């Protein structure tokens, strides 16, 4: 395959706002190189012109490829071996059946050295509310950690709240994670997750169908959610309000025939009301542990279920509470001192302290670790 195919798809990825069904059909019919030439010349059917006329003169293909290469990234196209054939085929089939969540991307821009096809072979999407509670963030982090420990790629959208907690959990386990963005991979969005988005390519991939420099927009989040659903063998909704964007990902998951799971929350919590709706309608099945998630996604197999038998959310919460209670209110203490005080193994203390920091219950100080002034314990007291 020559560079002209990659250049053509780079141009096509910018010339129309995805998903662009008429353009995708035109590319399938004529091939990317001829289709790109015809689009630039305006020699296209009316339906294709409607999707491309506003941007057909925006030719930056080589520049876009150079920008992403400078970031340690690349453009992954259907002609590549690392194109995730099975996940994106599901989108193509959905489109053929008239489902709104359908249509595979023309290409995807990625940052990171991981292989997209390999990483998506064993993968679960973990999504939820941006305005997550401490409970939700703790569950998402534990799920991310446990899935990554089991060799499962954690897919999410890098947003505040549940998404960020799931990514951080996977990174804490040294496992793979994929962040799917609603903007170019050269843009840190949200800005507060710049550090996170710099770490993810070291252990996984940052992915987008939008070219470099493309800014985030509300409608682009809805569009990218179908990719999150497609790249996961199942989706876990940890927390979601009644009108949460996570429910859009949930709808795409169901439409693609993937397993949809939801975490039950307190009946008084508005951030769990969307999960409860999914459970009540029977659209989602309840999960409360990593073992249940892996069991539900099926094709990961019994061995992985056995390997994750000790990763239930309940057990770490108990140890996390003991570690929290061992923290001082005013002065910091070392992880070794906290281990002695709590009776929790030192290696587990070192793993739990960053998680407590994530949900704003602990903070690092010069002398070690202490309780956060902003957080309060959630659980039985």
Short mmCIF file of C-alpha atoms in Angstrom, two decimals:
data_model
loop_
_atom_site.label_atom_id
_atom_site.label_comp_id
_atom_site.label_asym_id
_atom_site.label_seq_id
_atom_site.Cartn_x
_atom_site.Cartn_y
_atom_site.Cartn_z
CA UNK A 1 0.00 0.00 0.00
CA UNK A 2 1.44 3.36 -1.01
CA UNK A 3 1.49 6.56 0.98
CA UNK A 4 -1.10 8.00 -1.40
CA UNK A 5 -3.82 5.90 0.26
CA UNK A 6 -2.90 7.23 3.71
CA UNK A 7 -2.70 10.79 2.41
CA UNK A 8 -6.08 10.40 0.74
CA UNK A 9 -7.73 9.15 3.91
CA UNK A 10 -6.07 11.91 5.92
CA UNK A 11 -7.69 14.44 3.59
CA UNK A 12 -11.05 12.68 3.69
CA UNK A 13 -11.02 12.62 7.49
CA UNK A 14 -10.98 16.42 7.49
CA UNK A 15 -13.26 17.16 4.54
CA UNK A 16 -16.52 15.96 6.12
CA UNK A 17 -17.98 15.98 9.62
CA UNK A 18 -18.33 12.36 10.77
CA UNK A 19 -20.28 10.29 10.48
CA UNK A 20 -20.69 11.02 6.78
CA UNK A 21 -22.66 8.16 5.21
CA UNK A 22 -22.72 9.49 1.64
CA UNK A 23 -18.96 10.09 1.64
CA UNK A 24 -18.27 6.68 3.20
CA UNK A 25 -20.32 4.98 0.51
CA UNK A 26 -18.54 7.02 -2.16
CA UNK A 27 -15.12 5.96 -0.80
CA UNK A 28 -16.22 2.32 -0.69
CA UNK A 29 -17.30 2.55 -4.33
CA UNK A 30 -14.32 4.42 -5.80
CA UNK A 31 -11.50 3.73 -3.36
CA UNK A 32 -9.90 6.41 -1.15
CA UNK A 33 -7.45 7.85 -3.70
CA UNK A 34 -9.96 8.36 -6.52
CA UNK A 35 -12.64 9.48 -4.06
CA UNK A 36 -10.32 12.12 -2.59
CA UNK A 37 -9.46 13.41 -6.06
CA UNK A 38 -13.11 13.64 -7.05
CA UNK A 39 -14.04 15.40 -3.81
CA UNK A 40 -11.30 18.01 -4.31
CA UNK A 41 -12.51 18.62 -7.86
CA UNK A 42 -16.15 18.77 -6.85
CA UNK A 43 -16.89 15.83 -9.13
CA UNK A 44 -19.26 14.09 -6.72
CA UNK A 45 -22.98 13.30 -6.40
CA UNK A 46 -25.19 15.87 -4.64
CA UNK A 47 -25.34 13.87 -1.39
CA UNK A 48 -21.55 13.78 -1.18
CA UNK A 49 -21.29 17.46 -2.12
CA UNK A 50 -23.64 18.33 0.75
CA UNK A 51 -21.21 16.71 3.19
CA UNK A 52 -17.95 17.96 1.65
CA UNK A 53 -18.44 21.25 -0.19
CA UNK A 54 -17.79 23.46 2.84
CA UNK A 55 -14.37 21.92 3.48
CA UNK A 56 -13.19 20.38 0.21
CA UNK A 57 -10.59 23.12 -0.21
CA UNK A 58 -9.19 22.42 3.27
CA UNK A 59 -6.29 20.30 2.04
CA UNK A 60 -3.86 19.70 4.94
CA UNK A 61 -3.26 15.97 4.65
CA UNK A 62 0.56 15.99 4.71
CA UNK A 63 0.58 18.68 7.40
CA UNK A 64 -1.86 16.69 9.58
CA UNK A 65 0.19 13.52 9.20
CA UNK A 66 3.36 15.42 10.13
CA UNK A 67 1.78 17.01 13.19
CA UNK A 68 0.58 13.70 14.58
CA UNK A 69 3.85 11.96 13.76
CA UNK A 70 5.63 14.65 15.77
CA UNK A 71 3.47 13.69 18.74
CA UNK A 72 4.43 10.04 18.43
CA UNK A 73 1.22 9.17 16.63
CA UNK A 74 -0.07 8.04 13.26
CA UNK A 75 -3.15 7.64 11.12
CA UNK A 76 -4.63 4.15 11.26
CA UNK A 77 -6.65 3.25 8.16
CA UNK A 78 -8.71 0.23 7.05
CA UNK A 79 -5.84 -0.90 4.85
CA UNK A 80 -3.58 -1.33 7.92
CA UNK A 81 -3.12 -4.61 9.80
CA UNK A 82 -3.90 -2.84 13.07
CA UNK A 83 -7.31 -1.66 11.91
CA UNK A 84 -9.82 -3.10 14.43
CA UNK A 85 -11.82 -5.02 11.86
CA UNK A 86 -14.30 -6.79 14.12
CA UNK A 87 -15.24 -3.77 16.29
CA UNK A 88 -15.71 -1.42 13.34
CA UNK A 89 -17.53 -4.03 11.26
CA UNK A 90 -20.24 -3.92 13.90
CA UNK A 91 -20.69 -0.23 13.13
CA UNK A 92 -20.92 -0.95 9.40
CA UNK A 93 -23.58 -3.60 9.99
CA UNK A 94 -25.49 -1.25 12.28
CA UNK A 95 -25.47 1.43 9.58
CA UNK A 96 -26.76 -1.06 7.02
CA UNK A 97 -29.72 -1.69 9.31
CA UNK A 98 -30.42 2.02 9.62
CA UNK A 99 -29.25 2.41 13.21
CA UNK A 100 -28.15 5.92 14.14
CA UNK A 101 -25.13 4.63 16.04
CA UNK A 102 -23.75 3.02 12.90
CA UNK A 103 -21.02 3.81 10.40
CA UNK A 104 -17.35 2.98 10.82
CA UNK A 105 -14.84 5.85 10.66
CA UNK A 106 -12.93 6.52 7.44
CA UNK A 107 -9.72 6.50 9.50
CA UNK A 108 -8.64 7.13 13.09
CA UNK A 109 -5.80 9.25 14.43
CA UNK A 110 -3.92 7.68 17.32
CA UNK A 111 -1.17 8.57 19.78
CA UNK A 112 0.83 5.83 21.44
CA UNK A 113 2.81 2.78 20.42
CA UNK A 114 0.12 0.20 21.16
CA UNK A 115 -1.54 -1.75 18.38
CA UNK A 116 -5.19 -0.69 18.10
CA UNK A 117 -6.44 -4.06 16.85
CA UNK A 118 -4.57 -5.97 19.56
CA UNK A 119 -5.67 -3.65 22.36
CA UNK A 120 -9.32 -3.92 21.34
CA UNK A 121 -9.31 -7.73 21.26
CA UNK A 122 -9.90 -7.89 25.02
CA UNK A 123 -11.54 -4.67 26.07
CA UNK A 124 -14.34 -3.22 28.16
CA UNK A 125 -15.67 0.34 28.07
CA UNK A 126 -16.17 2.02 31.45
CA UNK A 127 -18.24 5.21 31.28
CA UNK A 128 -20.32 7.45 33.48
CA UNK A 129 -21.12 10.87 34.81
CA UNK A 130 -18.68 13.79 34.78
CA UNK A 131 -20.10 14.97 38.09
CA UNK A 132 -19.38 11.64 39.75
CA UNK A 133 -19.61 11.01 43.47
CA UNK A 134 -16.76 9.64 45.55
CA UNK A 135 -18.51 6.26 45.46
CA UNK A 136 -18.65 6.29 41.66
CA UNK A 137 -15.03 7.34 41.23
CA UNK A 138 -13.87 4.68 43.67
CA UNK A 139 -15.81 1.96 41.84
CA UNK A 140 -14.56 3.15 38.44
CA UNK A 141 -10.95 3.22 39.64
CA UNK A 142 -11.26 -0.27 41.13
CA UNK A 143 -12.84 -1.59 37.94
CA UNK A 144 -10.11 0.02 35.85
CA UNK A 145 -7.41 -1.43 38.08
CA UNK A 146 -8.91 -4.91 38.19
CA UNK A 147 -9.63 -5.12 34.47
CA UNK A 148 -6.12 -3.96 33.61
CA UNK A 149 -4.64 -6.50 36.05
CA UNK A 150 -6.59 -9.18 34.17
CA UNK A 151 -5.13 -8.02 30.85
CA UNK A 152 -8.31 -6.32 29.69
CA UNK A 153 -8.03 -2.95 27.94
CA UNK A 154 -10.10 -0.20 29.57
CA UNK A 155 -11.83 2.04 27.02
CA UNK A 156 -13.29 5.40 28.00
CA UNK A 157 -13.56 9.03 26.96
CA UNK A 158 -11.01 10.84 29.19
CA UNK A 159 -13.70 13.12 30.66
CA UNK A 160 -13.80 14.27 34.27
CA UNK A 161 -15.46 11.95 36.77
CA UNK A 162 -15.94 8.29 35.91
CA UNK A 163 -13.90 8.29 32.69
CA UNK A 164 -10.81 9.75 34.31
CA UNK A 165 -11.08 7.44 37.32
CA UNK A 166 -11.29 4.36 35.06
CA UNK A 167 -8.24 5.44 33.05
CA UNK A 168 -6.26 6.16 36.22
CA UNK A 169 -7.19 2.81 37.70
CA UNK A 170 -5.88 1.03 34.61
CA UNK A 171 -2.67 3.08 34.64
CA UNK A 172 -2.16 2.36 38.34
CA UNK A 173 -2.16 -1.34 37.47
CA UNK A 174 0.30 -0.72 34.65
CA UNK A 175 -2.30 -1.95 32.19
CA UNK A 176 -3.56 -0.77 28.81
CA UNK A 177 -6.23 1.87 28.34
CA UNK A 178 -7.73 3.64 25.31
CA UNK A 179 -9.05 7.21 25.49
CA UNK A 180 -11.41 8.15 22.66
CA UNK A 181 -11.60 11.92 22.16
CA UNK A 182 -14.15 14.26 20.61
CA UNK A 183 -11.34 16.49 19.30
CA UNK A 184 -7.93 16.13 17.69
CA UNK A 185 -5.40 13.95 19.49
CA UNK A 186 -3.12 16.99 19.74
CA UNK A 187 -5.60 18.77 22.02
CA UNK A 188 -5.78 18.10 25.76
CA UNK A 189 -9.47 18.11 26.59
CA UNK A 190 -10.47 18.61 29.26
CA UNK A 191 -7.47 20.81 30.06
CA UNK A 192 -7.33 19.45 33.59
CA UNK A 193 -6.55 16.02 32.16
CA UNK A 194 -3.49 17.10 30.20
CA UNK A 195 -1.21 15.04 32.44
CA UNK A 196 -3.49 12.02 32.14
CA UNK A 197 -3.59 12.33 28.35
CA UNK A 198 0.21 12.44 28.31
CA UNK A 199 0.42 9.24 30.38
CA UNK A 200 -2.14 7.19 28.47
CA UNK A 201 -0.05 6.82 25.25
CA UNK A 202 2.70 5.24 27.35
CA UNK A 203 0.41 2.33 28.25
CA UNK A 204 -2.24 2.44 25.54
CA UNK A 205 -3.65 4.82 22.98
CA UNK A 206 -5.37 8.17 22.58
CA UNK A 207 -7.76 7.81 19.62
CA UNK A 208 -9.95 10.16 17.56
CA UNK A 209 -11.56 10.23 14.13
CA UNK A 210 -11.10 14.01 14.15
CA UNK A 211 -7.93 15.45 12.57
CA UNK A 212 -5.34 17.53 14.45
CA UNK A 213 -6.51 20.93 15.61
CA UNK A 214 -10.18 19.93 15.59
CA UNK A 215 -11.83 21.48 18.65
CA UNK A 216 -14.33 19.65 20.87
CA UNK A 217 -18.04 20.36 20.38
CA UNK A 218 -21.18 18.99 22.01
CA UNK A 219 -22.32 17.05 18.94
CA UNK A 220 -18.86 15.52 18.56
CA UNK A 221 -19.13 13.85 21.95
CA UNK A 222 -22.31 12.11 20.84
CA UNK A 223 -20.57 11.02 17.62
CA UNK A 224 -17.46 9.67 19.35
CA UNK A 225 -19.56 7.66 21.84
CA UNK A 226 -20.29 5.08 19.15
CA UNK A 227 -16.53 4.40 18.89
CA UNK A 228 -16.26 3.86 22.65
CA UNK A 229 -19.12 1.38 22.45
CA UNK A 230 -17.62 -0.35 19.40
CA UNK A 231 -14.11 -0.70 20.83
CA UNK A 232 -15.35 -2.41 23.99
CA UNK A 233 -16.68 -5.97 24.07
CA UNK A 234 -19.11 -4.61 26.60
CA UNK A 235 -19.85 -1.33 28.37
CA UNK A 236 -20.13 -0.70 32.10
CA UNK A 237 -22.07 2.39 33.16
CA UNK A 238 -20.83 3.21 36.66
CA UNK A 239 -22.88 6.34 37.35
CA UNK A 240 -25.25 8.22 35.04
CA UNK A 241 -28.02 10.74 35.52
CA UNK A 242 -31.27 10.45 33.60
CA UNK A 243 -29.93 12.66 30.78
CA UNK A 244 -26.26 11.68 30.98
CA UNK A 245 -24.14 11.34 27.87
CA UNK A 246 -23.15 7.92 29.19
CA UNK A 247 -26.67 6.75 28.37
CA UNK A 248 -25.96 7.58 24.73
CA UNK A 249 -22.96 5.24 24.85
CA UNK A 250 -25.22 2.69 26.53
CA UNK A 251 -27.76 2.96 23.70
CA UNK A 252 -25.00 2.44 21.11
CA UNK A 253 -23.74 -0.58 23.05
CA UNK A 254 -27.16 -2.22 22.96
CA UNK A 255 -27.67 -1.35 19.29
CA UNK A 256 -24.34 -2.97 18.41
CA UNK A 257 -25.34 -6.15 20.21
CA UNK A 258 -22.68 -5.74 22.88
CA UNK A 259 -23.14 -6.51 26.56
CA UNK A 260 -24.44 -3.56 28.57
CA UNK A 261 -23.81 -3.50 32.31
CA UNK A 262 -24.66 -0.99 35.02
CA UNK A 263 -23.58 -0.50 38.61
CA UNK A 264 -26.39 -0.08 41.15
CA UNK A 265 -26.03 2.97 43.38
CA UNK A 266 -27.83 4.52 46.33
CA UNK A 267 -31.54 4.94 45.56
CA UNK A 268 -31.28 8.54 46.78
CA UNK A 269 -28.46 9.43 44.36
CA UNK A 270 -29.44 11.34 41.22
CA UNK A 271 -26.11 10.34 39.66
CA UNK A 272 -27.22 6.71 39.73
CA UNK A 273 -30.77 7.27 38.46
CA UNK A 274 -29.75 6.57 34.86
CA UNK A 275 -28.16 3.27 35.90
CA UNK A 276 -31.30 2.30 37.75
CA UNK A 277 -33.41 3.06 34.67
CA UNK A 278 -31.19 0.82 32.55
CA UNK A 279 -31.46 -1.97 35.13
CA UNK A 280 -35.19 -1.62 35.63
CA UNK A 281 -35.88 -1.75 31.88
CA UNK A 282 -33.78 -4.88 31.54
CA UNK A 283 -31.49 -3.19 29.02
CA UNK A 284 -28.49 -3.58 31.31
CA UNK A 285 -27.45 -6.28 33.72
CA UNK A 286 -26.15 -5.42 37.19
CA UNK A 287 -22.46 -5.82 38.01
CA UNK A 288 -20.59 -5.15 41.22
CA UNK A 289 -17.17 -6.67 40.58
CA UNK A 290 -14.51 -7.11 37.94
CA UNK A 291 -15.22 -10.86 37.93
CA UNK A 292 -18.85 -10.20 37.03
CA UNK A 293 -17.83 -7.83 34.23
CA UNK A 294 -15.50 -10.40 32.69
CA UNK A 295 -18.09 -13.14 33.13
CA UNK A 296 -20.69 -10.97 31.39
CA UNK A 297 -18.51 -10.15 28.38
CA UNK A 298 -18.23 -13.88 27.80
CA UNK A 299 -15.54 -14.30 25.17
CA UNK A 300 -12.78 -13.41 27.65
CA UNK A 301 -13.20 -16.89 29.14
CA UNK A 302 -13.37 -18.64 32.48
CA UNK A 303 -9.63 -18.37 33.20
CA UNK A 304 -9.83 -14.60 33.51
CA UNK A 305 -12.85 -14.84 35.78
CA UNK A 306 -10.85 -17.10 38.05
CA UNK A 307 -7.87 -14.77 37.90
CA UNK A 308 -9.95 -11.84 39.11
CA UNK A 309 -11.89 -13.56 41.87
CA UNK A 310 -10.44 -11.22 44.52
CA UNK A 311 -11.11 -7.94 42.71
CA UNK A 312 -14.63 -7.32 43.96
CA UNK A 313 -15.30 -3.73 44.90
CA UNK A 314 -16.40 -4.65 48.43
CA UNK A 315 -13.07 -6.08 49.58
CA UNK A 316 -10.89 -3.07 48.64
CA UNK A 317 -13.45 -0.72 50.17
CA UNK A 318 -12.92 -2.44 53.52
CA UNK A 319 -9.15 -2.11 53.36
CA UNK A 320 -9.45 1.40 51.95
CA UNK A 321 -11.51 2.41 54.97
CA UNK A 322 -8.87 1.01 57.35
CA UNK A 323 -6.15 2.92 55.53
CA UNK A 324 -8.26 6.08 55.60
CA UNK A 325 -8.86 5.75 59.34
CA UNK A 326 -5.08 5.47 59.86
CA UNK A 327 -4.46 8.86 58.24
CA UNK A 328 -3.85 11.85 60.45
CA UNK A 329 -6.00 14.97 60.28
CA UNK A 330 -3.15 17.48 60.43
CA UNK A 331 0.23 15.80 60.00
CA UNK A 332 1.40 13.38 57.35
CA UNK A 333 2.62 9.85 57.84
CA UNK A 334 4.67 7.48 55.72
CA UNK A 335 3.12 4.52 53.93
CA UNK A 336 5.07 2.26 56.30
CA UNK A 337 3.55 3.92 59.37
CA UNK A 338 0.07 3.78 57.85
CA UNK A 339 0.56 0.06 57.13
CA UNK A 340 1.42 -0.60 60.78
CA UNK A 341 -1.49 1.50 62.08
CA UNK A 342 -4.09 -0.01 59.71
CA UNK A 343 -2.80 -3.56 59.68
CA UNK A 344 -2.96 -3.53 55.87
CA UNK A 345 -0.04 -4.94 53.88
CA UNK A 346 2.43 -2.24 52.80
CA UNK A 347 2.12 -2.96 49.06
CA UNK A 348 -1.67 -2.67 49.32
CA UNK A 349 -1.38 0.58 51.28
CA UNK A 350 0.81 2.03 48.54
CA UNK A 351 -1.81 1.05 45.96
CA UNK A 352 -4.76 2.39 47.97
CA UNK A 353 -3.33 5.78 48.90
CA UNK A 354 -3.44 7.15 45.31
CA UNK A 355 -6.99 5.83 44.98
CA UNK A 356 -8.00 7.66 48.17
CA UNK A 357 -6.33 10.75 46.74
CA UNK A 358 -8.32 10.31 43.53
CA UNK A 359 -11.63 10.48 45.41
CA UNK A 360 -10.41 13.38 47.55
CA UNK A 361 -10.06 11.49 50.83
CA UNK A 362 -6.27 11.67 51.12
CA UNK A 363 -3.56 14.10 50.09
CA UNK A 364 0.21 14.06 49.80
CA UNK A 365 2.19 16.39 52.04
CA UNK A 366 5.89 16.79 52.72
CA UNK A 367 5.79 14.31 55.60
CA UNK A 368 3.82 11.68 53.70
CA UNK A 369 0.04 11.25 53.60
CA UNK A 370 -2.83 12.79 55.56
CA UNK A 371 -6.58 13.10 55.29
CA UNK A 372 -7.85 15.56 52.71
CA UNK A 373 -9.54 18.68 54.07
CA UNK A 374 -12.12 18.49 51.27
CA UNK A 375 -13.23 14.87 51.46
CA UNK A 376 -15.28 12.82 53.85
CA UNK A 377 -15.49 9.05 54.13
CA UNK A 378 -18.32 7.38 52.27
CA UNK A 379 -19.44 4.11 53.80
CA UNK A 380 -20.42 2.66 57.14
CA UNK A 381 -19.12 4.73 60.06
#
